[in-house]
Amino acid sequence: MSKVTLGILASGRGSNAQAIMDAIRRGEVDATVGIIISDNPAAPVLARAAEYGVPARCIERAGFATREAFEKAVADELAAHGVELVVLAGFMRLLSPYFINRFPGRIMNIHPSLLPAFPGLDAQGQALRYGVKVAGCTVHFVDEGMDSGPIILQEAVPVRDDDTPATLAERILAVEHVLYPRAISLYCQGRLVVDGRRVLIREGEK
């Protein structure tokens, strides 16, 4: 079976992108990264891609008259590199139905909360203001809503009394770096089955 080709979209530092590429190097994820695309020319993720020998390109939203034209350029670039699974790794744009329909059931995201709690921006701050005792992160398939797609994996992170949004985010991020490659590996093994809102995991190699 050929390796699954990933396309990573990121707007910032790309620590999850690095975690995924490291997991691939270690043989934990049976995939290759076809391309990394950023909408931010100053994003450190572009330098990370170069360090790993992965093709990278910046496609800025400002260069296009419409959102659909921008998304078409991104989708076309992914398709040109044979991308089978689109991985959002800190891509700070809500994708339109047009883009989602280009890759139906083949877009993954990770969010720093136990969804459906605290979607959107500043999830850690939302969690602390609400007073929860447990936070965490969620890997999910992307649909047309805000962090609302079918949930693949979740992991809890206890909230400490002295936590700030920054300290909580740091501890959640460390968990993300393990959970996201695990979810991608399950996809690459063909073990994920979407049944309505549920994502079932078929038995297979651990």
mmCIF file of N, CA and C in Angstrom, residues 39-104:
data_model
loop_
_atom_site.group_PDB
_atom_site.id
_atom_site.type_symbol
_atom_site.label_atom_id
_atom_site.label_comp_id
_atom_site.label_asym_id
_atom_site.label_seq_id
_atom_site.Cartn_x
_atom_site.Cartn_y
_atom_site.Cartn_z
ATOM 1 N N ASP A 39 -0.518 30.983 4.732
ATOM 2 C CA ASP A 39 -1.073 32.237 4.230
ATOM 3 C C ASP A 39 -0.301 33.435 4.784
ATOM 4 N N ASN A 40 0.780 33.150 5.503
ATOM 5 C CA ASN A 40 1.549 34.194 6.179
ATOM 6 C C ASN A 40 3.010 34.099 5.748
ATOM 7 N N PRO A 41 3.525 35.091 5.017
ATOM 8 C CA PRO A 41 4.900 34.991 4.518
ATOM 9 C C PRO A 41 5.950 34.963 5.625
ATOM 10 N N ALA A 42 5.588 35.433 6.822
ATOM 11 C CA ALA A 42 6.538 35.451 7.938
ATOM 12 C C ALA A 42 6.392 34.237 8.842
ATOM 13 N N ALA A 43 5.573 33.279 8.461
ATOM 14 C CA ALA A 43 5.308 32.129 9.327
ATOM 15 C C ALA A 43 6.561 31.261 9.476
ATOM 16 N N PRO A 44 6.981 30.973 10.714
ATOM 17 C CA PRO A 44 8.134 30.089 10.920
ATOM 18 C C PRO A 44 7.952 28.697 10.337
ATOM 19 N N VAL A 45 6.691 28.275 10.116
ATOM 20 C CA VAL A 45 6.467 26.934 9.566
ATOM 21 C C VAL A 45 7.136 26.781 8.196
ATOM 22 N N LEU A 46 7.301 27.862 7.457
ATOM 23 C CA LEU A 46 7.938 27.768 6.144
ATOM 24 C C LEU A 46 9.412 27.386 6.294
ATOM 25 N N ALA A 47 10.073 27.935 7.323
ATOM 26 C CA ALA A 47 11.465 27.562 7.586
ATOM 27 C C ALA A 47 11.547 26.123 8.084
ATOM 28 N N ARG A 48 10.574 25.707 8.895
ATOM 29 C CA ARG A 48 10.557 24.315 9.362
ATOM 30 C C ARG A 48 10.459 23.362 8.173
ATOM 31 N N ALA A 49 9.622 23.697 7.208
ATOM 32 C CA ALA A 49 9.478 22.847 6.026
ATOM 33 C C ALA A 49 10.812 22.697 5.303
ATOM 34 N N ALA A 50 11.537 23.808 5.158
ATOM 35 C CA ALA A 50 12.829 23.764 4.477
ATOM 36 C C ALA A 50 13.806 22.860 5.223
ATOM 37 N N GLU A 51 13.774 22.901 6.556
ATOM 38 C CA GLU A 51 14.675 22.062 7.362
ATOM 39 C C GLU A 51 14.414 20.571 7.120
ATOM 40 N N TYR A 52 13.170 20.231 6.828
ATOM 41 C CA TYR A 52 12.793 18.836 6.621
ATOM 42 C C TYR A 52 12.792 18.443 5.144
ATOM 43 N N GLY A 53 13.154 19.386 4.274
ATOM 44 C CA GLY A 53 13.173 19.097 2.846
ATOM 45 C C GLY A 53 11.793 18.921 2.249
ATOM 46 N N VAL A 54 10.797 19.572 2.860
ATOM 47 C CA VAL A 54 9.412 19.471 2.393
ATOM 48 C C VAL A 54 9.077 20.690 1.544
ATOM 49 N N PRO A 55 8.470 20.515 0.376
ATOM 50 C CA PRO A 55 8.068 21.669 -0.424
ATOM 51 C C PRO A 55 7.139 22.590 0.364
ATOM 52 N N ALA A 56 7.327 23.879 0.210
ATOM 53 C CA ALA A 56 6.496 24.847 0.933
ATOM 54 C C ALA A 56 6.186 26.033 0.034
ATOM 55 N N ARG A 57 5.027 26.612 0.274
ATOM 56 C CA ARG A 57 4.628 27.785 -0.511
ATOM 57 C C ARG A 57 3.765 28.696 0.343
ATOM 58 N N CYS A 58 3.963 29.983 0.179
ATOM 59 C CA CYS A 58 3.085 30.968 0.811
ATOM 60 C C CYS A 58 2.068 31.452 -0.214
ATOM 61 N N ILE A 59 0.799 31.357 0.142
ATOM 62 C CA ILE A 59 -0.283 31.886 -0.696
ATOM 63 C C ILE A 59 -1.051 32.872 0.171
ATOM 64 N N GLU A 60 -0.892 34.154 -0.101
ATOM 65 C CA GLU A 60 -1.503 35.190 0.737
ATOM 66 C C GLU A 60 -2.915 35.513 0.267
ATOM 67 N N ARG A 61 -3.804 35.656 1.229
ATOM 68 C CA ARG A 61 -5.193 36.014 0.916
ATOM 69 C C ARG A 61 -5.274 37.360 0.206
ATOM 70 N N ALA A 62 -4.385 38.283 0.568
ATOM 71 C CA ALA A 62 -4.432 39.630 -0.007
ATOM 72 C C ALA A 62 -4.184 39.630 -1.513
ATOM 73 N N GLY A 63 -3.615 38.559 -2.019
ATOM 74 C CA GLY A 63 -3.327 38.501 -3.448
ATOM 75 C C GLY A 63 -4.504 38.099 -4.312
ATOM 76 N N PHE A 64 -5.679 37.912 -3.704
ATOM 77 C CA PHE A 64 -6.845 37.435 -4.446
ATOM 78 C C PHE A 64 -8.057 38.325 -4.174
ATOM 79 N N ALA A 65 -8.856 38.511 -5.211
ATOM 80 C CA ALA A 65 -10.004 39.404 -5.093
ATOM 81 C C ALA A 65 -11.090 38.838 -4.194
ATOM 82 N N THR A 66 -11.221 37.517 -4.168
ATOM 83 C CA THR A 66 -12.289 36.900 -3.381
ATOM 84 C C THR A 66 -11.727 35.754 -2.537
ATOM 85 N N ARG A 67 -12.480 35.407 -1.511
ATOM 86 C CA ARG A 67 -12.107 34.265 -0.664
ATOM 87 C C ARG A 67 -12.083 32.984 -1.487
ATOM 88 N N GLU A 68 -13.052 32.827 -2.387
ATOM 89 C CA GLU A 68 -13.099 31.591 -3.182
ATOM 90 C C GLU A 68 -11.896 31.489 -4.103
ATOM 91 N N ALA A 69 -11.460 32.615 -4.662
ATOM 92 C CA ALA A 69 -10.277 32.581 -5.532
ATOM 93 C C ALA A 69 -9.044 32.171 -4.737
ATOM 94 N N PHE A 70 -8.929 32.682 -3.514
ATOM 95 C CA PHE A 70 -7.819 32.294 -2.640
ATOM 96 C C PHE A 70 -7.872 30.803 -2.325
ATOM 97 N N GLU A 71 -9.049 30.337 -1.924
ATOM 98 C CA GLU A 71 -9.179 28.926 -1.569
ATOM 99 C C GLU A 71 -8.969 28.020 -2.775
ATOM 100 N N LYS A 72 -9.381 28.477 -3.949
ATOM 101 C CA LYS A 72 -9.152 27.676 -5.162
ATOM 102 C C LYS A 72 -7.655 27.522 -5.417
ATOM 103 N N ALA A 73 -6.903 28.602 -5.217
ATOM 104 C CA ALA A 73 -5.460 28.531 -5.421
ATOM 105 C C ALA A 73 -4.819 27.549 -4.444
ATOM 106 N N VAL A 74 -5.268 27.593 -3.188
ATOM 107 C CA VAL A 74 -4.736 26.666 -2.178
ATOM 108 C C VAL A 74 -5.105 25.230 -2.538
ATOM 109 N N ALA A 75 -6.379 25.000 -2.861
ATOM 110 C CA ALA A 75 -6.840 23.651 -3.193
ATOM 111 C C ALA A 75 -6.143 23.118 -4.443
ATOM 112 N N ASP A 76 -5.953 23.967 -5.430
ATOM 113 C CA ASP A 76 -5.273 23.543 -6.653
ATOM 114 C C ASP A 76 -3.822 23.150 -6.365
ATOM 115 N N GLU A 77 -3.166 23.906 -5.479
ATOM 116 C CA GLU A 77 -1.777 23.592 -5.124
ATOM 117 C C GLU A 77 -1.701 22.256 -4.387
ATOM 118 N N LEU A 78 -2.643 22.026 -3.484
ATOM 119 C CA LEU A 78 -2.691 20.741 -2.783
ATOM 120 C C LEU A 78 -2.901 19.591 -3.771
ATOM 121 N N ALA A 79 -3.848 19.781 -4.675
ATOM 122 C CA ALA A 79 -4.136 18.737 -5.660
ATOM 123 C C ALA A 79 -2.935 18.478 -6.567
ATOM 124 N N ALA A 80 -2.221 19.529 -6.924
ATOM 125 C CA ALA A 80 -1.057 19.384 -7.792
ATOM 126 C C ALA A 80 0.039 18.553 -7.138
ATOM 127 N N HIS A 81 0.044 18.514 -5.800
ATOM 128 C CA HIS A 81 1.034 17.729 -5.070
ATOM 129 C C HIS A 81 0.470 16.383 -4.612
ATOM 130 N N GLY A 82 -0.674 16.004 -5.164
ATOM 131 C CA GLY A 82 -1.233 14.687 -4.878
ATOM 132 C C GLY A 82 -1.722 14.501 -3.460
ATOM 133 N N VAL A 83 -2.133 15.585 -2.819
ATOM 134 C CA VAL A 83 -2.542 15.515 -1.416
ATOM 135 C C VAL A 83 -3.841 14.734 -1.267
ATOM 136 N N GLU A 84 -3.818 13.776 -0.350
ATOM 137 C CA GLU A 84 -5.003 12.965 -0.054
ATOM 138 C C GLU A 84 -5.675 13.380 1.236
ATOM 139 N N LEU A 85 -4.895 13.836 2.225
ATOM 140 C CA LEU A 85 -5.442 14.293 3.505
ATOM 141 C C LEU A 85 -4.903 15.678 3.795
ATOM 142 N N VAL A 86 -5.808 16.627 4.003
ATOM 143 C CA VAL A 86 -5.428 17.999 4.351
ATOM 144 C C VAL A 86 -5.392 18.106 5.870
ATOM 145 N N VAL A 87 -4.277 18.575 6.390
ATOM 146 C CA VAL A 87 -4.069 18.669 7.831
ATOM 147 C C VAL A 87 -3.939 20.142 8.215
ATOM 148 N N LEU A 88 -4.864 20.633 9.017
ATOM 149 C CA LEU A 88 -4.807 22.015 9.489
ATOM 150 C C LEU A 88 -3.977 22.048 10.769
ATOM 151 N N ALA A 89 -2.917 22.840 10.744
ATOM 152 C CA ALA A 89 -2.009 22.916 11.896
ATOM 153 C C ALA A 89 -1.812 24.381 12.262
ATOM 154 N N GLY A 90 -2.839 24.940 12.901
ATOM 155 C CA GLY A 90 -2.781 26.362 13.223
ATOM 156 C C GLY A 90 -3.030 27.238 12.010
ATOM 157 N N PHE A 91 -3.936 26.797 11.148
ATOM 158 C CA PHE A 91 -4.320 27.598 9.972
ATOM 159 C C PHE A 91 -5.465 28.502 10.405
ATOM 160 N N MET A 92 -5.201 29.805 10.451
ATOM 161 C CA MET A 92 -6.123 30.730 11.107
ATOM 162 C C MET A 92 -7.190 31.274 10.162
ATOM 163 N N ARG A 93 -7.798 30.374 9.413
ATOM 164 C CA ARG A 93 -8.896 30.769 8.528
ATOM 165 C C ARG A 93 -9.979 29.704 8.561
ATOM 166 N N LEU A 94 -11.230 30.158 8.623
ATOM 167 C CA LEU A 94 -12.366 29.247 8.544
ATOM 168 C C LEU A 94 -12.585 28.902 7.076
ATOM 169 N N LEU A 95 -12.595 27.628 6.768
ATOM 170 C CA LEU A 95 -12.712 27.195 5.376
ATOM 171 C C LEU A 95 -14.160 27.224 4.917
ATOM 172 N N SER A 96 -14.351 27.585 3.661
ATOM 173 C CA SER A 96 -15.696 27.695 3.097
ATOM 174 C C SER A 96 -16.195 26.335 2.620
ATOM 175 N N PRO A 97 -17.499 26.220 2.374
ATOM 176 C CA PRO A 97 -18.028 24.982 1.800
ATOM 177 C C PRO A 97 -17.338 24.605 0.493
ATOM 178 N N TYR A 98 -16.926 25.596 -0.298
ATOM 179 C CA TYR A 98 -16.230 25.298 -1.550
ATOM 180 C C TYR A 98 -14.986 24.453 -1.283
ATOM 181 N N PHE A 99 -14.154 24.900 -0.345
ATOM 182 C CA PHE A 99 -12.912 24.184 -0.072
ATOM 183 C C PHE A 99 -13.201 22.810 0.517
ATOM 184 N N ILE A 100 -14.127 22.757 1.453
ATOM 185 C CA ILE A 100 -14.450 21.493 2.115
ATOM 186 C C ILE A 100 -14.954 20.472 1.099
ATOM 187 N N ASN A 101 -15.707 20.927 0.123
ATOM 188 C CA ASN A 101 -16.220 20.017 -0.904
ATOM 189 C C ASN A 101 -15.140 19.565 -1.889
ATOM 190 N N ARG A 102 -14.027 20.276 -1.928
ATOM 191 C CA ARG A 102 -12.900 19.815 -2.750
ATOM 192 C C ARG A 102 -12.221 18.600 -2.116
ATOM 193 N N PHE A 103 -12.303 18.509 -0.775
ATOM 194 C CA PHE A 103 -11.656 17.407 -0.052
ATOM 195 C C PHE A 103 -12.650 16.807 0.954
ATOM 196 N N PRO A 104 -13.755 16.267 0.483
ATOM 197 C CA PRO A 104 -14.802 15.803 1.403
ATOM 198 C C PRO A 104 -14.326 14.667 2.303
#
